[in-house]
Coordinates of C-alpha atoms in Angstrom, one line a residue:
Chain A
M1 CA 21.4 8.3 9.8
K2 CA 17.8 8.8 9.1
R3 CA 17.4 11.7 6.7
Y4 CA 18.1 9.8 3.6
L5 CA 15.5 7.1 3.3
P6 CA 14.7 7.8 -0.2
L7 CA 11.3 9.5 -1.0
F8 CA 12.8 11.4 -4.2
A9 CA 15.5 10.1 -6.0
S10 CA 17.1 11.1 -9.3
A11 CA 17.0 9.3 -12.9
A12 CA 17.0 9.5 -16.4
I13 CA 16.2 7.7 -19.4
C14 CA 19.0 5.4 -20.2
A15 CA 20.0 1.6 -19.4
A16 CA 19.2 0.3 -15.8
L17 CA 22.7 -0.2 -14.5
P18 CA 24.4 0.8 -11.3
V19 CA 25.8 4.4 -11.2
S20 CA 28.3 5.9 -9.2
A21 CA 27.8 8.5 -6.9
Q22 CA 29.5 10.9 -8.9
D23 CA 27.3 9.9 -11.9
A24 CA 24.1 10.1 -10.3
K25 CA 24.7 14.0 -9.5
S26 CA 23.7 14.6 -13.2
Y27 CA 20.5 12.8 -13.1
P28 CA 17.4 14.8 -12.1
A29 CA 15.0 13.6 -9.3
P30 CA 11.4 12.9 -10.4
S31 CA 10.5 15.6 -8.0
E32 CA 12.8 17.8 -10.4
I33 CA 11.5 16.5 -13.3
V34 CA 8.2 17.3 -12.6
A35 CA 9.1 20.9 -11.1
A36 CA 10.9 21.6 -14.3
A37 CA 7.8 20.9 -16.6
K38 CA 6.4 23.6 -18.8
A39 CA 3.5 25.3 -18.0
D40 CA 1.4 23.9 -20.9
D41 CA 2.3 20.0 -19.7
W42 CA 0.0 20.8 -16.9
V43 CA -4.0 20.1 -17.2
A44 CA -6.3 22.0 -15.1
I45 CA -8.8 19.8 -13.2
A46 CA -12.4 21.3 -13.7
P47 CA -14.3 22.3 -10.5
S48 CA -17.0 20.1 -11.7
D49 CA -14.7 17.1 -11.4
I50 CA -13.9 17.8 -7.7
L51 CA -15.7 16.7 -4.7
V52 CA -15.0 18.2 -1.5
M53 CA -15.8 16.1 1.9
E54 CA -15.6 18.1 5.0
L55 CA -15.2 15.7 8.1
A56 CA -16.0 16.8 11.5
P57 CA -12.6 18.3 12.9
D58 CA -10.3 16.2 14.8
S59 CA -10.0 15.8 18.7
K60 CA -7.7 18.8 18.3
G61 CA -10.3 21.0 16.7
K62 CA -8.5 21.0 13.2
Q63 CA -10.3 20.8 10.0
R64 CA -10.1 17.7 8.0
R65 CA -10.9 18.3 4.2
V66 CA -10.5 15.7 1.7
I67 CA -10.8 16.4 -2.0
I68 CA -11.5 13.9 -4.7
Q69 CA -11.2 13.9 -8.2
L70 CA -13.7 12.1 -10.4
M71 CA -12.8 10.1 -13.5
P72 CA -13.7 11.6 -16.8
A73 CA -15.4 10.1 -19.7
P74 CA -15.4 7.3 -21.0
F75 CA -15.0 5.5 -17.4
S76 CA -17.3 4.9 -15.0
Q77 CA -19.7 7.8 -16.0
G78 CA -22.9 6.0 -14.8
W79 CA -21.7 6.0 -11.3
V80 CA -20.1 9.4 -11.6
S81 CA -23.1 10.8 -12.8
N82 CA -25.2 9.3 -9.8
I83 CA -22.2 10.8 -7.8
R84 CA -22.7 14.2 -8.8
K85 CA -26.6 14.2 -8.3
L86 CA -25.9 12.8 -4.7
A87 CA -23.6 15.8 -3.9
A88 CA -26.0 18.2 -5.5
A89 CA -28.4 16.9 -3.2
H90 CA -26.2 17.3 -0.2
W91 CA -27.0 13.5 0.4
W92 CA -23.9 12.7 2.6
D93 CA -24.3 15.4 4.9
G94 CA -24.5 13.8 8.4
T95 CA -23.5 10.5 7.0
S96 CA -20.1 8.9 8.3
I97 CA -16.9 7.2 7.8
N98 CA -17.7 3.5 9.0
R99 CA -15.1 1.3 8.2
V100 CA -10.8 1.6 8.2
Q101 CA -9.5 -1.7 7.4
D102 CA -5.5 -1.6 7.9
N103 CA -3.8 -2.1 4.5
Y104 CA -7.2 -2.1 2.4
V105 CA -9.9 0.7 2.4
V106 CA -11.6 3.6 4.4
Q107 CA -15.2 3.5 3.5
W108 CA -18.0 6.0 3.8
G109 CA -21.8 6.4 3.6
D110 CA -25.3 5.8 5.8
A111 CA -24.5 3.7 8.4
T112 CA -28.1 3.2 8.9
E113 CA -28.5 1.7 5.6
K114 CA -31.9 3.5 5.3
K115 CA -31.4 7.0 4.1
A116 CA -33.5 7.6 1.2
L117 CA -31.5 7.9 -2.0
P118 CA -32.4 11.3 -4.5
Q119 CA -34.6 10.6 -7.5
G120 CA -32.9 9.9 -10.6
L121 CA -29.9 7.6 -9.8
S122 CA -29.2 5.1 -12.6
V123 CA -28.8 1.5 -12.2
V124 CA -25.2 0.8 -13.8
D125 CA -24.5 -2.5 -15.6
A126 CA -21.4 -4.5 -14.4
K127 CA -20.1 -4.5 -18.3
N128 CA -19.1 -0.7 -17.6
Y129 CA -16.3 -1.6 -15.4
V130 CA -14.5 -2.1 -18.5
T131 CA -14.5 0.2 -21.4
P132 CA -14.4 -1.4 -24.8
D133 CA -11.0 -0.3 -26.5
W134 CA -11.3 2.5 -28.9
P135 CA -8.7 4.3 -31.1
T136 CA -5.8 4.8 -28.3
K137 CA -2.8 5.0 -30.2
D138 CA -1.9 7.9 -28.1
W139 CA -2.6 6.4 -24.6
I140 CA 1.2 5.7 -23.9
L141 CA 2.5 2.8 -21.9
A142 CA 4.8 5.1 -19.6
R143 CA 7.1 2.2 -18.3
A144 CA 10.1 1.7 -20.7
D145 CA 11.1 -1.4 -19.2
G146 CA 8.2 -3.6 -21.2
R147 CA 7.5 -5.8 -18.4
P148 CA 4.2 -6.9 -18.2
D149 CA 1.5 -6.4 -15.5
A150 CA 0.6 -8.9 -13.1
Y151 CA -2.9 -8.2 -13.6
A152 CA -3.7 -7.2 -17.5
G153 CA -2.0 -7.6 -20.7
A154 CA -0.8 -4.2 -20.4
H155 CA -0.9 -0.7 -18.8
G156 CA -0.2 2.7 -18.8
F157 CA -1.8 6.3 -18.3
Y158 CA -4.5 8.2 -20.3
L159 CA -6.2 11.3 -19.4
G160 CA -4.2 11.4 -16.5
W161 CA -5.3 8.1 -15.1
P162 CA -3.5 4.8 -14.6
L163 CA -5.4 2.0 -16.7
A164 CA -4.9 -1.4 -17.4
Q165 CA -5.7 -3.3 -20.9
G166 CA -6.9 -6.6 -21.8
R167 CA -8.9 -8.3 -24.7
E168 CA -11.7 -6.9 -23.5
G169 CA -11.0 -3.1 -23.3
L170 CA -9.6 -0.6 -20.7
W171 CA -10.3 -0.3 -17.1
P172 CA -8.9 1.9 -14.2
V173 CA -7.0 0.2 -11.4
H174 CA -7.1 0.2 -7.8
C175 CA -4.1 2.2 -6.8
Y176 CA -3.5 3.8 -3.5
G177 CA -5.8 6.8 -3.1
M178 CA -8.5 5.5 -5.6
V179 CA -11.9 5.8 -5.0
G180 CA -14.4 3.2 -5.6
V181 CA -18.2 2.1 -5.4
G182 CA -19.0 -0.2 -2.6
R183 CA -21.8 -2.8 -3.6
N184 CA -23.8 -5.8 -2.7
L185 CA -23.3 -9.0 -4.6
S186 CA -23.9 -9.1 -7.9
P187 CA -25.6 -8.2 -10.2
D188 CA -25.4 -5.3 -8.1
T189 CA -23.0 -2.6 -8.8
G190 CA -23.7 0.1 -6.5
T191 CA -25.2 3.5 -6.7
G192 CA -22.3 5.6 -5.5
A193 CA -23.7 6.4 -2.7
E194 CA -21.4 4.2 -0.6
L195 CA -17.8 4.7 -1.4
Y196 CA -14.4 3.6 -0.2
T197 CA -10.7 4.8 -0.9
V198 CA -7.5 2.4 -0.9
I199 CA -5.4 3.0 2.0
G200 CA -2.9 0.1 1.5
H201 CA -1.2 -1.8 -1.1
A202 CA -2.9 -1.9 -4.4
P203 CA -5.9 -4.6 -4.1
R204 CA -5.8 -5.0 -8.0
H205 CA -7.8 -8.2 -7.6
L206 CA -11.0 -5.7 -7.4
D207 CA -10.3 -4.3 -10.9
R208 CA -13.0 -5.0 -13.4
N209 CA -15.1 -6.2 -10.5
I210 CA -16.0 -2.7 -8.7
A211 CA -16.5 0.5 -10.3
L212 CA -13.6 3.3 -9.8
V213 CA -14.8 6.6 -10.0
G214 CA -12.2 8.9 -8.9
R215 CA -9.4 9.5 -6.6
V216 CA -8.1 11.6 -3.4
I217 CA -6.1 14.3 -4.7
E218 CA -5.6 16.1 -1.2
G219 CA -6.2 15.2 2.3
I220 CA -6.1 11.3 2.2
E221 CA -3.9 11.5 5.3
H222 CA -7.1 12.4 7.2
M223 CA -8.5 9.1 6.3
S224 CA -5.5 6.9 6.1
S225 CA -4.5 7.8 9.7
L226 CA -7.9 7.0 11.5
P227 CA -8.3 4.2 13.9
R228 CA -8.6 1.2 12.7
G229 CA -12.1 -0.5 13.0
T230 CA -12.3 -3.9 15.1
G231 CA -15.4 -5.3 13.8
A232 CA -15.0 -7.8 10.7
L233 CA -13.7 -6.1 7.7
G234 CA -12.5 -3.2 9.8
F235 CA -15.9 -1.7 10.5
Y236 CA -16.5 0.2 13.6
E237 CA -18.3 -1.4 16.3
R238 CA -19.4 1.5 18.0
E239 CA -21.5 4.3 16.7
E240 CA -19.2 6.7 18.5
E241 CA -16.1 5.3 16.8
R242 CA -17.7 6.5 13.2
V243 CA -16.3 10.0 12.0
P244 CA -19.2 12.4 10.9
I245 CA -19.2 13.8 7.5
L246 CA -20.3 17.6 7.7
S247 CA -20.7 17.8 4.0
V248 CA -19.7 16.7 0.4
R249 CA -20.1 19.6 -2.2
L250 CA -19.1 19.7 -5.8
G251 CA -16.3 22.0 -6.5
I252 CA -18.7 23.9 -8.4
E253 CA -20.6 24.7 -5.1
A254 CA -18.1 24.5 -2.3
K255 CA -16.3 27.3 -1.0
D256 CA -12.6 28.3 -0.9
V257 CA -11.6 25.4 -3.2
P258 CA -8.1 25.8 -4.6
A259 CA -7.8 25.0 -8.3
F260 CA -5.9 22.0 -9.1
E261 CA -3.9 20.6 -12.2
Y262 CA -2.4 17.4 -13.1
L263 CA 1.0 16.5 -15.1
S264 CA -0.2 15.4 -18.8
T265 CA 0.3 12.0 -18.7
D266 CA 1.1 12.1 -22.7
S267 CA 3.7 14.8 -22.0
D268 CA 7.6 14.1 -22.3
S269 CA 7.7 15.5 -18.8
F270 CA 5.6 12.6 -17.8
A271 CA 7.7 9.9 -19.4
A272 CA 10.7 11.4 -18.0
Y273 CA 9.2 11.2 -14.5
A274 CA 7.8 7.8 -15.1
D275 CA 11.1 6.4 -16.0
A276 CA 12.5 8.3 -13.1
R277 CA 10.2 6.6 -10.6
A278 CA 11.2 2.7 -12.5
N279 CA 14.8 3.5 -12.6
R280 CA 16.2 5.6 -9.6
R281 CA 19.8 6.4 -10.0
D282 CA 20.4 9.2 -7.2
A283 CA 23.2 8.9 -4.6
F284 CA 21.1 6.9 -2.5
F285 CA 20.7 3.9 -4.7
N286 CA 23.0 1.2 -5.7
I287 CA 20.8 -0.4 -8.1
P288 CA 17.9 1.0 -10.1
A289 CA 14.9 -1.4 -10.2
G290 CA 14.8 -1.5 -14.0
G291 CA 10.8 -1.4 -13.6
A292 CA 7.9 -0.1 -11.5
D293 CA 4.4 -1.5 -11.3
I294 CA 1.6 1.3 -12.1
C295 CA 0.6 1.9 -8.7
N296 CA 4.4 3.0 -7.8
I297 CA 3.9 5.7 -10.4
P298 CA 1.4 8.2 -9.1
V299 CA 0.4 10.9 -11.5
P300 CA 1.7 14.3 -10.2
I301 CA -1.3 16.4 -9.2
R302 CA -0.6 20.0 -7.4
R303 CA -2.5 23.1 -6.5
K304 CA -2.5 25.4 -9.5
A305 CA -0.3 28.5 -8.7
N306 CA -2.5 31.9 -8.7
Chain B
M1 CA -25.1 -2.2 0.8
K2 CA -21.7 -2.1 2.5
R3 CA -20.7 -5.3 4.1
Y4 CA -19.9 -7.0 0.9
L5 CA -17.0 -5.3 0.2
P6 CA -14.5 -8.2 -0.2
L7 CA -11.8 -9.0 2.1
F8 CA -12.1 -12.9 1.7
A9 CA -12.8 -14.5 -1.3
S10 CA -13.1 -17.8 -2.4
A11 CA -11.2 -19.5 -5.2
A12 CA -9.3 -22.8 -6.3
I13 CA -6.7 -24.1 -8.8
C14 CA -8.3 -23.9 -11.9
A15 CA -8.5 -21.7 -15.0
A16 CA -9.0 -17.8 -14.5
L17 CA -12.3 -17.5 -16.1
P18 CA -15.4 -16.0 -14.6
V19 CA -17.9 -18.0 -12.9
S20 CA -21.5 -18.0 -11.8
A21 CA -22.4 -17.2 -8.3
Q22 CA -23.8 -20.7 -8.2
D23 CA -20.3 -22.1 -8.8
A24 CA -18.3 -19.6 -6.8
K25 CA -20.2 -21.9 -3.6
S26 CA -18.0 -24.6 -4.0
Y27 CA -14.7 -22.6 -4.0
P28 CA -13.2 -22.1 -0.5
A29 CA -12.3 -18.7 0.3
P30 CA -8.4 -18.1 1.1
S31 CA -9.1 -17.6 4.8
E32 CA -11.2 -21.1 4.7
I33 CA -8.1 -22.9 3.0
V34 CA -6.0 -21.3 5.8
A35 CA -8.1 -22.1 8.5
A36 CA -8.5 -26.0 7.1
A37 CA -4.6 -26.3 7.0
K38 CA -3.4 -29.4 8.6
A39 CA -1.6 -28.9 12.1
D40 CA 1.7 -29.8 10.5
D41 CA 1.4 -27.3 7.8
W42 CA 2.5 -24.4 10.5
V43 CA 5.8 -23.8 11.7
A44 CA 6.7 -22.3 15.0
I45 CA 8.1 -18.6 15.0
A46 CA 10.9 -19.2 17.7
P47 CA 10.9 -16.6 20.4
S48 CA 14.3 -15.6 19.9
D49 CA 13.1 -14.4 16.3
I50 CA 10.9 -12.2 17.7
L51 CA 11.0 -8.2 18.8
V52 CA 8.6 -6.8 21.2
M53 CA 8.4 -3.2 20.9
E54 CA 6.0 -1.1 23.3
L55 CA 5.0 2.2 22.4
A56 CA 3.7 4.8 24.9
P57 CA -0.1 4.2 25.5
D58 CA -2.3 6.1 23.5
S59 CA -4.6 9.1 24.4
K60 CA -6.9 6.7 25.9
G61 CA -4.3 4.7 27.7
K62 CA -4.6 1.7 25.7
Q63 CA -1.5 -0.4 25.5
R64 CA 0.3 -0.3 22.1
R65 CA 2.2 -3.3 21.3
V66 CA 4.1 -4.0 17.9
I67 CA 5.5 -7.6 17.5
I68 CA 8.1 -7.8 14.8
Q69 CA 9.7 -11.3 13.2
L70 CA 13.2 -11.2 12.4
M71 CA 14.5 -12.4 9.1
P72 CA 16.0 -16.0 9.2
A73 CA 19.4 -17.1 7.6
P74 CA 20.6 -16.6 5.0
F75 CA 18.9 -13.1 4.6
S76 CA 20.3 -10.2 6.2
Q77 CA 22.0 -11.7 9.1
G78 CA 24.6 -9.1 9.7
W79 CA 21.9 -6.5 10.5
V80 CA 20.0 -9.0 12.5
S81 CA 22.7 -9.9 14.4
N82 CA 23.2 -6.4 15.3
I83 CA 19.4 -5.8 16.0
R84 CA 19.8 -8.9 18.8
K85 CA 22.6 -6.8 20.3
L86 CA 20.6 -3.7 20.4
A87 CA 17.6 -5.2 21.9
A88 CA 19.6 -7.4 24.5
A89 CA 21.3 -3.9 25.2
H90 CA 17.6 -2.2 25.7
W91 CA 19.3 0.3 23.4
W92 CA 15.8 1.5 21.9
D93 CA 14.2 2.0 25.4
G94 CA 13.3 5.8 25.5
T95 CA 13.8 6.3 21.8
S96 CA 10.7 7.0 19.5
I97 CA 9.0 6.9 16.4
N98 CA 10.1 9.9 14.6
R99 CA 8.8 9.8 10.9
V100 CA 5.1 8.7 9.4
Q101 CA 5.1 9.4 5.7
D102 CA 1.7 8.8 4.2
N103 CA 1.8 5.7 1.7
Y104 CA 5.1 5.0 2.5
V105 CA 7.1 4.2 5.9
V106 CA 6.9 4.8 9.8
Q107 CA 10.6 5.0 10.7
W108 CA 11.9 4.9 15.0
G109 CA 15.0 5.3 16.5
D110 CA 17.2 7.8 18.3
A111 CA 15.8 11.3 17.2
T112 CA 18.9 12.8 18.7
E113 CA 21.3 10.9 16.3
K114 CA 23.5 11.2 19.1
K115 CA 23.0 8.0 21.6
A116 CA 26.1 5.8 21.6
L117 CA 25.6 2.6 20.1
P118 CA 26.5 -0.9 22.2
Q119 CA 29.8 -2.4 21.3
G120 CA 30.5 -4.9 19.0
L121 CA 28.1 -4.0 16.0
S122 CA 29.0 -5.2 12.8
V123 CA 29.5 -3.1 9.6
V124 CA 27.8 -5.0 6.8
D125 CA 28.7 -4.7 3.2
A126 CA 25.9 -3.7 0.7
K127 CA 26.7 -6.9 -1.2
N128 CA 24.6 -8.6 1.5
Y129 CA 21.4 -6.7 0.3
V130 CA 21.3 -9.8 -2.1
T131 CA 21.8 -13.4 -1.3
P132 CA 23.5 -15.4 -4.1
D133 CA 21.5 -18.2 -5.2
W134 CA 22.1 -21.7 -3.8
P135 CA 20.5 -25.0 -4.2
T136 CA 16.8 -23.9 -4.0
K137 CA 14.7 -26.0 -6.2
D138 CA 12.4 -26.3 -3.5
W139 CA 11.9 -22.7 -3.2
I140 CA 8.5 -22.6 -5.0
L141 CA 7.0 -19.9 -7.3
A142 CA 3.8 -19.7 -5.8
R143 CA 2.0 -18.0 -8.6
A144 CA 0.5 -20.2 -10.7
D145 CA -0.1 -17.6 -13.6
G146 CA 3.4 -17.3 -14.7
R147 CA 3.5 -13.8 -15.1
P148 CA 6.7 -12.0 -14.2
D149 CA 7.6 -9.6 -11.6
A150 CA 7.8 -6.1 -12.5
Y151 CA 10.9 -5.7 -10.3
A152 CA 12.7 -9.1 -10.7
G153 CA 13.0 -11.9 -13.2
A154 CA 11.2 -14.1 -10.6
H155 CA 9.5 -14.2 -7.6
G156 CA 8.2 -16.7 -4.9
F157 CA 8.1 -17.4 -1.3
Y158 CA 10.6 -19.4 0.7
L159 CA 11.0 -20.0 4.7
G160 CA 7.8 -18.2 4.9
W161 CA 9.3 -15.1 3.3
P162 CA 8.6 -13.1 0.2
L163 CA 11.7 -13.1 -2.3
A164 CA 12.7 -11.9 -5.6
Q165 CA 15.3 -13.6 -7.7
G166 CA 17.7 -12.3 -10.4
R167 CA 20.7 -13.2 -12.0
E168 CA 22.8 -12.0 -8.8
G169 CA 20.8 -14.1 -6.3
L170 CA 17.5 -13.8 -4.1
W171 CA 16.3 -11.0 -2.1
P172 CA 13.6 -10.2 0.1
V173 CA 11.1 -7.9 -1.1
H174 CA 9.5 -4.8 0.2
C175 CA 6.0 -5.2 0.9
Y176 CA 3.5 -3.7 3.3
G177 CA 4.8 -4.5 7.0
M178 CA 8.3 -5.3 5.7
V179 CA 10.8 -4.0 8.5
G180 CA 14.2 -2.6 6.9
V181 CA 17.2 -0.6 8.1
G182 CA 17.6 3.1 7.6
R183 CA 21.2 4.2 6.2
N184 CA 23.0 7.2 5.2
L185 CA 24.3 7.5 1.7
S186 CA 26.2 4.4 0.1
P187 CA 28.5 2.9 1.2
D188 CA 27.0 3.2 4.7
T189 CA 24.3 0.5 4.9
G190 CA 22.9 1.3 8.4
T191 CA 23.5 -0.7 11.6
G192 CA 20.0 -1.6 12.4
A193 CA 19.5 1.0 15.2
E194 CA 17.3 2.8 12.8
L195 CA 14.4 1.2 11.5
Y196 CA 11.2 1.6 9.3
T197 CA 8.2 -0.4 8.2
V198 CA 6.1 -0.1 5.0
I199 CA 2.7 1.4 5.6
G200 CA 1.7 1.8 1.9
H201 CA 2.0 0.5 -1.6
A202 CA 5.1 -1.7 -1.4
P203 CA 8.0 0.5 -2.5
R204 CA 10.0 -2.2 -4.4
H205 CA 12.3 0.2 -5.9
L206 CA 14.2 0.0 -2.3
D207 CA 14.7 -3.6 -3.0
R208 CA 18.5 -4.7 -3.0
N209 CA 19.2 -1.0 -1.8
I210 CA 18.5 -1.2 1.7
A211 CA 18.5 -4.3 4.0
L212 CA 15.3 -5.8 5.1
V213 CA 15.4 -7.4 8.4
G214 CA 11.9 -8.4 9.5
R215 CA 8.1 -7.9 9.2
V216 CA 5.5 -6.8 11.4
I217 CA 3.3 -9.7 12.4
E218 CA 1.2 -8.1 15.1
G219 CA 0.0 -4.4 16.0
I220 CA 0.9 -2.5 12.7
E221 CA -1.9 -0.5 13.3
H222 CA -0.4 1.0 16.2
M223 CA 2.0 2.5 13.6
S224 CA -0.1 2.9 10.3
S225 CA -2.6 4.9 11.9
L226 CA -0.4 7.6 13.5
P227 CA -0.9 11.4 12.6
R228 CA 1.4 11.6 9.5
G229 CA 4.4 14.1 10.2
T230 CA 4.5 17.6 8.4
G231 CA 8.2 18.1 7.9
A232 CA 10.3 16.6 5.1
L233 CA 10.0 13.0 4.2
G234 CA 7.1 12.9 6.8
F235 CA 9.4 13.6 9.8
Y236 CA 7.5 15.2 12.9
E237 CA 8.5 18.6 13.1
R238 CA 7.9 19.1 17.0
E239 CA 9.3 16.8 19.8
E240 CA 6.1 16.4 21.4
E241 CA 4.9 14.9 18.1
R242 CA 7.0 11.8 18.6
V243 CA 5.9 8.6 19.9
P244 CA 7.9 7.5 22.6
I245 CA 9.2 3.7 22.5
L246 CA 9.1 2.3 26.2
S247 CA 11.1 -0.5 25.4
V248 CA 12.0 -3.2 22.6
R249 CA 12.9 -6.8 23.9
L250 CA 13.6 -10.1 22.3
G251 CA 10.8 -12.8 22.6
I252 CA 13.0 -14.6 24.9
E253 CA 13.4 -11.7 27.2
A254 CA 9.9 -10.0 26.8
K255 CA 7.1 -11.3 29.4
D256 CA 3.8 -12.3 28.0
V257 CA 4.4 -12.9 24.4
P258 CA 2.2 -15.3 22.7
A259 CA 3.6 -17.6 20.5
F260 CA 3.2 -17.5 16.6
E261 CA 3.2 -19.7 13.7
Y262 CA 3.0 -19.1 9.9
L263 CA 1.7 -21.2 7.1
S264 CA 4.9 -23.3 5.5
T265 CA 5.2 -21.8 2.0
D266 CA 6.3 -25.1 1.0
S267 CA 2.8 -26.5 1.9
D268 CA -0.1 -27.6 -0.6
S269 CA -2.2 -25.6 1.5
F270 CA -0.1 -22.4 1.0
A271 CA 0.1 -23.0 -2.9
A272 CA -4.1 -23.5 -2.8
Y273 CA -4.0 -20.1 -0.6
A274 CA -1.8 -18.3 -3.2
D275 CA -4.0 -19.4 -6.1
A276 CA -6.9 -18.3 -4.2
R277 CA -5.6 -14.9 -3.8
A278 CA -4.9 -14.7 -7.5
N279 CA -7.8 -15.9 -8.8
R280 CA -10.8 -15.0 -6.6
R281 CA -13.9 -16.7 -7.4
D282 CA -16.7 -16.2 -4.5
A283 CA -19.9 -14.5 -5.4
F284 CA -18.8 -11.1 -4.9
F285 CA -16.3 -11.4 -8.0
N286 CA -17.3 -11.3 -11.7
I287 CA -13.7 -11.6 -13.0
P288 CA -10.8 -13.6 -11.1
A289 CA -7.5 -11.4 -11.9
G290 CA -5.6 -14.5 -13.2
G291 CA -2.8 -12.9 -11.0
A292 CA -1.4 -11.3 -8.2
D293 CA 1.9 -9.6 -7.4
I294 CA 3.8 -10.8 -4.5
C295 CA 2.8 -8.3 -2.0
N296 CA -0.7 -9.1 -2.6
I297 CA -0.3 -12.6 -1.2
P298 CA 0.8 -12.2 2.5
V299 CA 2.2 -15.1 4.0
P300 CA -0.5 -16.2 7.0
I301 CA 0.8 -15.8 10.5
R302 CA -1.2 -16.4 13.4
R303 CA -1.3 -16.7 17.3
K304 CA -0.7 -20.2 17.9
A305 CA -3.5 -22.2 19.4
N306 CA -2.5 -23.4 23.0

């Protein structure tokens, strides 16, 4: 009775109509579309775009490693540059996860708020939350249903990232696992030393209000399954509840870091995958949704085969 | 630096334009709107509509109680009726949480799949996933922005629940914390003995494909923070990983159950709250979103003051 609650469902590019179980067999599942993608549909993630965060082992002594991919240009590069400097300075070593708020965020950084920052960090203007539009005819709206976004004029994927678009330009969106920069009240925009990741329903009201700088690509379960904080906003109330961060390193410095790759969001494979996510037609489903919100179409990322 | 990542933000019913920090002070936060709601804006939740699930204590001996509100008529009542019978028969006592899939669901029931069900459960037809439209001019579209839903013709709140609407009728939607009925392949629709709750981004592709029967109104952190299962679909691979369920009781049978109430979704207070969720204008925000998806407007529920 329980095995069939769907994770992977099959689909194809056609009208969003109910299909019989017989028909459904001929539709590949999203996971099958991804698995069948050609080798050159995959794009390598450079080690210089990766952060490796080692948390203290769990209560059973198990290693907890979280891998983050930093956002590429032209998005949020002022903060991303700061983060590279912080990692190179080993600034996060000895800091901690201090906040776990259910259905919202996990946040980490210096709980004392007194640790000196490395020299040379930039102060980034809030206007950089949004990137002015540039010739982007090749960034595709992956959803075939044409339904608009509750939070933006349009949305889609570009360079492997989920983005929204409005009159003022493009901006990355707060989906599950995205990493952003904590800040004080505006005009402060944060340095990048205080970071959070989304562990619940996409809090897209934060879009254009906080810098997004990356996403967790492996090990988010080490953060999302932490005990929730009982203080205001989910902060841990006692020091011993905090989860120590042993180290944070750039991929070019960390040891034993696997190579990762993402499915090109310009590829036909991705378009077919996105359609399959929006219109599931395997035998489990009676009614394909006929649409999907952008945060329900996670970009496929995997360890690269050797 | 870290205290200000927003949970509660202030707002009001007006145009979605950036406001200065000065202006923002005059906008009440969503939480303030809820706190200021009149006593008769709140609707009591009947104990007969509540399920109390007691999990085994955690590793530190702390009690773990999860409280679920069952859906009212006319939604999913065939399954809800079965669930009342299962609770009255104490059927879940000695069963367990068997599946925890990150950014998706926690699922519980009989891991052996052999436990006999009580007599008198109904077999419910899949057509009951959707309720045919009936005179519902008084169910309001709470979002003022007029943007449509990626998954439905329209959406809104009625009787305290988030619903979507299409040509075929109304249906409840898979938001964070909603509780649904596991099933096998169609035409099976599940009995209600195997249940799950959403612990990630709203999987709304499940709408109209699985029965939703309720929502977790207290204690979801006892499920969302569980270790993720390492088997396919997040199932626990070893028996000792499962989380024992000590008991599940209806509120009319359970002991020491507090009274709960929800903010009437027909009230002006709720409309103001929903607008504030969609257009945050407190000092933290530079740009109110100008919209929200329905799962980002959770219906306020609280323990009733004595």
